[in-house]
Amino acid sequence: MKILIAFGFFLVAGILNSGVAQAEEPKKPPAKQTYVELLGKVKVNPLSEDDSDEYDEELVKAKCNKNGGPTAYDTAVQGLANLQNTIESVINSTDNSIESDVSGDSSSEEEDEFKSICGSILVLKGWTTLGVDAIKPCLDLEERQVVEILLNVSFPLIEFVCENDGSQLLGFFETGGIECLEEKTEGIRACLHINSTFAESVESTESSEATTGSPSAVIPKPFDLPEFAIDQEDCSDLETMQNCVIGQLNGCPQRTPSNFINSIFNIIKKESGCAAVLKAHEALAKNAL
């Protein structure tokens, strides 16, 4: 289940990068700019990229045909293309809005900024669902279960972050969330490597670049997904990382940034099933005393 450790890693790393973006470009709306940069890294179908010759498209077609029938591959490719086009559209519209936003910095404009971001995220959520539905027939049963777990985690995170038109995000920024993260950067990075499980997860994820661009993969993601199970050891490791990160953030002047990140970790644990696993393990440990 190291994919959840990687999920937590990218959560923290992404937020750390948002702080860098703000520090380097203080005159640009930091949230929108970071949002555009993150979306620009999303490539949902590597078979359509310049390095697509590194992959065996015929193997992908054969897998889709085996699992979903003769139309599965074309349906998947079209669904991924529609999702990628939507991402590009959101990038362009957000990029264009940045120029008109730079002139002012009032609180109302900040509220509109986060409202705009969350509006586009909800659009992407809908298209992501359609893209996932399109590619599911190509996947093995175990891979479909992986997709379901990731969606079960991701969608509640979106709902939390974008609650009340992004008020959670706005509160994070207004209470010095970025400054807090910048101040605690080194300590947070140490939390990501607090034990071998974290190190292995981060190294394997970074080396494959989430396998969307790895020439070593004959069948690339999202057509080939790792299997994993929800187990006590990895859930404990995720909680250890959470406690470490939150311990660092608690040293900041205000608690809102710490509470925000802690809530995100709690959602990951709950929706992945880790919270239930950890609770059951705690009950067993008490009964054994």
Short mmCIF file of C-alpha atoms in Angstrom, two decimals:
data_model
loop_
_atom_site.label_atom_id
_atom_site.label_comp_id
_atom_site.label_asym_id
_atom_site.label_seq_id
_atom_site.Cartn_x
_atom_site.Cartn_y
_atom_site.Cartn_z
CA MET A 1 0.00 0.00 0.00
CA LYS A 2 2.96 2.29 -0.49
CA ILE A 3 0.90 4.23 -3.02
CA LEU A 4 -0.79 5.93 -0.04
CA ILE A 5 2.61 6.87 1.38
CA ALA A 6 3.45 8.36 -2.02
CA PHE A 7 0.07 10.12 -1.99
CA GLY A 8 0.98 11.73 1.32
CA PHE A 9 4.44 12.58 0.01
CA PHE A 10 3.11 14.39 -3.04
CA LEU A 11 0.56 16.19 -0.88
CA VAL A 12 3.29 17.69 1.28
CA ALA A 13 5.75 18.19 -1.58
CA GLY A 14 3.12 19.97 -3.64
CA ILE A 15 2.31 22.35 -0.81
CA LEU A 16 6.00 23.01 -0.22
CA ASN A 17 6.39 23.84 -3.91
CA SER A 18 3.50 26.29 -3.66
CA GLY A 19 5.52 28.21 -1.10
CA VAL A 20 8.49 28.36 -3.46
CA ALA A 21 6.27 29.63 -6.24
CA GLN A 22 5.01 32.45 -4.07
CA ALA A 23 8.48 33.44 -2.92
CA GLU A 24 9.88 33.54 -6.47
CA GLU A 25 6.94 35.39 -8.04
CA PRO A 26 5.46 37.64 -5.35
CA LYS A 27 3.58 39.84 -7.82
CA LYS A 28 1.58 37.00 -9.30
CA PRO A 29 -1.44 35.42 -7.64
CA PRO A 30 0.36 32.51 -5.94
CA ALA A 31 -2.55 30.11 -5.74
CA LYS A 32 -3.56 30.38 -9.37
CA GLN A 33 0.02 30.33 -10.58
CA THR A 34 0.81 27.20 -8.57
CA TYR A 35 -2.46 25.62 -9.74
CA VAL A 36 -1.50 26.18 -13.38
CA GLU A 37 2.00 24.79 -12.83
CA LEU A 38 0.66 21.63 -11.18
CA LEU A 39 -1.95 21.06 -13.91
CA GLY A 40 0.73 21.53 -16.54
CA LYS A 41 2.51 18.43 -15.24
CA VAL A 42 -0.55 16.22 -15.65
CA LYS A 43 -0.39 13.96 -18.70
CA VAL A 44 -3.18 11.42 -18.54
CA ASN A 45 -2.23 9.38 -21.62
CA PRO A 46 1.52 8.90 -22.21
CA LEU A 47 0.76 7.06 -25.47
CA SER A 48 -0.10 10.44 -26.97
CA GLU A 49 3.17 12.09 -25.85
CA ASP A 50 6.43 12.56 -27.78
CA ASP A 51 8.05 9.57 -26.05
CA SER A 52 5.11 7.27 -26.81
CA ASP A 53 7.37 5.07 -28.96
CA GLU A 54 8.95 3.87 -25.70
CA TYR A 55 5.73 1.95 -25.01
CA ASP A 56 4.14 -0.99 -26.74
CA GLU A 57 0.75 0.23 -27.89
CA GLU A 58 -0.16 -3.21 -29.20
CA LEU A 59 0.22 -4.69 -25.72
CA VAL A 60 -2.07 -1.99 -24.37
CA LYS A 61 -4.64 -2.78 -27.06
CA ALA A 62 -4.38 -6.50 -26.32
CA LYS A 63 -4.95 -5.89 -22.61
CA CYS A 64 -7.97 -3.68 -23.31
CA ASN A 65 -9.39 -6.22 -25.75
CA LYS A 66 -8.92 -9.06 -23.25
CA ASN A 67 -10.54 -7.22 -20.33
CA GLY A 68 -13.12 -5.05 -22.05
CA GLY A 69 -13.71 -6.22 -25.58
CA PRO A 70 -12.83 -4.82 -29.04
CA THR A 71 -14.02 -1.26 -28.38
CA ALA A 72 -12.36 -0.84 -24.97
CA TYR A 73 -9.07 0.65 -26.22
CA ASP A 74 -10.65 3.29 -28.44
CA THR A 75 -13.11 4.22 -25.70
CA ALA A 76 -10.28 4.59 -23.18
CA VAL A 77 -8.13 6.70 -25.48
CA GLN A 78 -11.05 8.99 -26.31
CA GLY A 79 -11.94 9.36 -22.64
CA LEU A 80 -8.35 10.26 -21.73
CA ALA A 81 -8.15 12.69 -24.65
CA ASN A 82 -11.30 14.44 -23.47
CA LEU A 83 -9.87 14.72 -19.96
CA GLN A 84 -6.54 16.07 -21.25
CA ASN A 85 -8.34 18.63 -23.42
CA THR A 86 -10.32 19.78 -20.41
CA ILE A 87 -7.12 20.14 -18.39
CA GLU A 88 -5.55 22.22 -21.15
CA SER A 89 -8.68 24.38 -21.34
CA VAL A 90 -8.59 25.00 -17.59
CA ILE A 91 -4.89 25.89 -17.79
CA ASN A 92 -5.51 28.39 -20.57
CA SER A 93 -8.49 30.04 -18.93
CA THR A 94 -6.72 30.25 -15.55
CA ASP A 95 -3.55 31.57 -17.19
CA ASN A 96 -5.53 34.30 -18.94
CA SER A 97 -7.24 35.30 -15.71
CA ILE A 98 -3.89 35.69 -13.93
CA GLU A 99 -3.02 38.77 -15.97
CA SER A 100 -6.26 40.51 -15.03
CA ASP A 101 -5.83 39.57 -11.37
CA VAL A 102 -2.29 40.94 -10.92
CA SER A 103 -3.41 44.55 -10.65
CA GLY A 104 -5.20 44.14 -7.32
CA ASP A 105 -4.79 42.30 -4.05
CA SER A 106 -7.94 43.00 -2.02
CA SER A 107 -9.53 40.33 0.16
CA SER A 108 -12.52 40.14 -2.19
CA GLU A 109 -10.19 39.41 -5.10
CA GLU A 110 -8.53 36.66 -3.05
CA GLU A 111 -11.92 35.12 -2.35
CA ASP A 112 -12.74 35.24 -6.07
CA GLU A 113 -9.38 33.61 -6.82
CA PHE A 114 -10.05 30.56 -4.68
CA LYS A 115 -13.66 30.40 -5.80
CA SER A 116 -12.44 30.32 -9.40
CA ILE A 117 -9.90 27.59 -8.67
CA CYS A 118 -12.44 25.42 -6.91
CA GLY A 119 -14.96 25.93 -9.70
CA SER A 120 -12.49 24.58 -12.24
CA ILE A 121 -11.48 21.73 -9.91
CA LEU A 122 -15.10 20.61 -9.77
CA VAL A 123 -15.22 20.68 -13.57
CA LEU A 124 -12.09 18.52 -13.67
CA LYS A 125 -13.60 16.17 -11.10
CA GLY A 126 -16.51 15.49 -13.42
CA TRP A 127 -14.29 14.86 -16.42
CA THR A 128 -11.97 12.70 -14.31
CA THR A 129 -14.92 10.49 -13.43
CA LEU A 130 -15.75 10.15 -17.14
CA GLY A 131 -12.09 9.42 -17.96
CA VAL A 132 -11.86 6.77 -15.25
CA ASP A 133 -15.10 5.16 -16.41
CA ALA A 134 -13.71 5.08 -19.95
CA ILE A 135 -10.47 3.33 -18.99
CA LYS A 136 -11.85 0.90 -16.40
CA PRO A 137 -12.78 -1.78 -18.98
CA CYS A 138 -9.08 -2.01 -19.92
CA LEU A 139 -7.99 -2.76 -16.37
CA ASP A 140 -7.75 -6.01 -14.44
CA LEU A 141 -10.05 -6.46 -11.44
CA GLU A 142 -7.28 -5.66 -8.95
CA GLU A 143 -6.38 -2.50 -10.87
CA ARG A 144 -9.99 -1.33 -10.83
CA GLN A 145 -9.93 -1.69 -7.06
CA VAL A 146 -6.84 0.54 -6.94
CA VAL A 147 -8.68 3.18 -8.96
CA GLU A 148 -11.66 3.03 -6.63
CA ILE A 149 -9.47 3.56 -3.56
CA LEU A 150 -7.70 6.53 -5.15
CA LEU A 151 -11.01 8.10 -6.15
CA ASN A 152 -12.43 7.42 -2.69
CA VAL A 153 -9.50 9.38 -1.27
CA SER A 154 -9.27 12.16 -3.87
CA PHE A 155 -12.90 13.24 -4.15
CA PRO A 156 -13.47 13.83 -0.40
CA LEU A 157 -10.20 15.81 -0.38
CA ILE A 158 -11.58 18.02 -3.14
CA GLU A 159 -14.84 18.50 -1.24
CA PHE A 160 -12.94 19.49 1.90
CA VAL A 161 -10.51 21.86 0.23
CA CYS A 162 -13.23 23.52 -1.87
CA GLU A 163 -15.87 23.69 0.83
CA ASN A 164 -17.70 27.04 0.74
CA ASP A 165 -16.04 28.14 -2.51
CA GLY A 166 -12.54 27.44 -1.28
CA SER A 167 -12.81 29.05 2.14
CA GLN A 168 -10.53 26.36 3.60
CA LEU A 169 -7.78 27.25 1.12
CA LEU A 170 -8.31 30.95 1.67
CA GLY A 171 -8.02 30.51 5.42
CA PHE A 172 -4.80 28.54 4.96
CA PHE A 173 -3.23 31.34 2.92
CA GLU A 174 -4.58 34.20 5.05
CA THR A 175 -3.20 32.73 8.28
CA GLY A 176 0.34 32.45 6.96
CA GLY A 177 0.17 28.89 5.70
CA ILE A 178 2.78 29.43 3.01
CA GLU A 179 5.11 31.28 5.38
CA CYS A 180 4.67 28.48 7.91
CA LEU A 181 5.63 25.86 5.34
CA GLU A 182 8.63 27.86 4.19
CA GLU A 183 9.84 28.19 7.77
CA LYS A 184 9.45 24.45 8.42
CA THR A 185 10.60 23.17 5.02
CA GLU A 186 13.66 21.28 6.22
CA GLY A 187 11.85 19.65 9.11
CA ILE A 188 8.97 18.58 6.86
CA ARG A 189 11.33 17.12 4.29
CA ALA A 190 12.95 15.10 7.06
CA CYS A 191 9.49 13.74 7.94
CA LEU A 192 9.18 12.35 4.42
CA HIS A 193 12.27 10.23 4.97
CA ILE A 194 11.65 9.34 8.60
CA ASN A 195 11.98 5.61 7.93
CA SER A 196 12.85 3.16 5.18
CA THR A 197 9.25 2.79 4.01
CA PHE A 198 9.00 6.49 3.25
CA ALA A 199 12.39 6.48 1.57
CA GLU A 200 11.54 3.48 -0.60
CA SER A 201 8.17 4.99 -1.57
CA VAL A 202 9.63 8.37 -2.46
CA GLU A 203 12.59 6.93 -4.32
CA SER A 204 10.50 4.50 -6.34
CA THR A 205 7.94 7.18 -7.15
CA GLU A 206 10.52 9.78 -8.11
CA SER A 207 12.60 7.34 -10.16
CA SER A 208 9.59 6.31 -12.21
CA GLU A 209 8.07 9.82 -12.19
CA ALA A 210 4.81 8.15 -11.27
CA THR A 211 5.59 5.87 -14.26
CA THR A 212 3.78 8.21 -16.66
CA GLY A 213 7.02 8.94 -18.44
CA SER A 214 9.19 5.97 -17.64
CA PRO A 215 10.66 4.24 -20.71
CA SER A 216 11.18 1.08 -18.66
CA ALA A 217 7.43 0.45 -18.56
CA VAL A 218 6.19 -1.57 -21.55
CA ILE A 219 2.59 -0.75 -20.63
CA PRO A 220 2.45 2.71 -19.04
CA LYS A 221 0.10 4.08 -16.46
CA PRO A 222 -2.81 4.56 -16.41
CA PHE A 223 -3.13 1.26 -18.30
CA ASP A 224 -0.97 -0.61 -15.77
CA LEU A 225 -1.48 0.06 -12.06
CA PRO A 226 0.23 -1.37 -8.96
CA GLU A 227 -1.65 -3.76 -6.71
CA PHE A 228 -1.80 -3.01 -3.02
CA ALA A 229 -3.65 -3.98 0.10
CA ILE A 230 -4.60 -1.95 3.14
CA ASP A 231 -2.31 -3.24 5.89
CA GLN A 232 -1.44 -2.15 9.39
CA GLU A 233 2.27 -1.54 8.79
CA ASP A 234 1.86 0.94 5.96
CA CYS A 235 -1.09 2.64 7.67
CA SER A 236 1.10 3.10 10.73
CA ASP A 237 3.86 4.55 8.57
CA LEU A 238 1.40 7.01 7.04
CA GLU A 239 0.28 8.07 10.51
CA THR A 240 3.90 8.44 11.62
CA MET A 241 4.53 10.80 8.71
CA GLN A 242 1.37 12.73 9.60
CA ASN A 243 2.40 13.15 13.23
CA CYS A 244 5.86 14.29 12.21
CA VAL A 245 4.60 16.87 9.71
CA ILE A 246 1.94 18.21 12.05
CA GLY A 247 4.48 18.39 14.86
CA GLN A 248 6.58 20.66 12.66
CA LEU A 249 3.64 22.87 11.65
CA ASN A 250 2.46 23.24 15.24
CA GLY A 251 5.55 25.38 15.79
CA CYS A 252 4.12 28.12 13.54
CA PRO A 253 2.46 31.25 15.03
CA GLN A 254 -1.08 30.16 14.08
CA ARG A 255 -2.67 26.72 14.18
CA THR A 256 -4.87 27.07 11.07
CA PRO A 257 -2.20 25.80 8.63
CA SER A 258 -1.46 22.83 10.89
CA ASN A 259 -5.17 22.04 11.27
CA PHE A 260 -5.68 22.29 7.51
CA ILE A 261 -2.92 19.80 6.68
CA ASN A 262 -3.94 17.53 9.55
CA SER A 263 -7.50 17.39 8.21
CA ILE A 264 -6.19 16.36 4.81
CA PHE A 265 -4.17 13.53 6.32
CA ASN A 266 -7.21 12.41 8.32
CA ILE A 267 -9.30 12.27 5.15
CA ILE A 268 -6.65 10.15 3.44
CA LYS A 269 -6.62 7.74 6.39
CA LYS A 270 -10.41 7.55 6.64
CA GLU A 271 -11.23 7.12 2.97
CA SER A 272 -8.41 4.66 2.30
CA GLY A 273 -9.54 2.44 5.16
CA CYS A 274 -6.42 3.13 7.22
CA ALA A 275 -8.34 4.73 10.07
CA ALA A 276 -10.38 1.57 10.54
CA VAL A 277 -7.26 -0.61 10.30
CA LEU A 278 -5.43 1.45 12.91
CA LYS A 279 -8.45 1.50 15.24
CA ALA A 280 -8.79 -2.28 15.02
CA HIS A 281 -5.06 -2.74 15.69
CA GLU A 282 -5.28 -0.44 18.73
CA ALA A 283 -8.23 -2.42 20.09
CA LEU A 284 -6.35 -5.70 19.68
CA ALA A 285 -3.32 -4.25 21.42
CA LYS A 286 -5.48 -3.15 24.38
CA ASN A 287 -7.13 -6.55 24.64
CA ALA A 288 -3.73 -8.20 24.68
CA LEU A 289 -2.71 -6.30 27.81
#
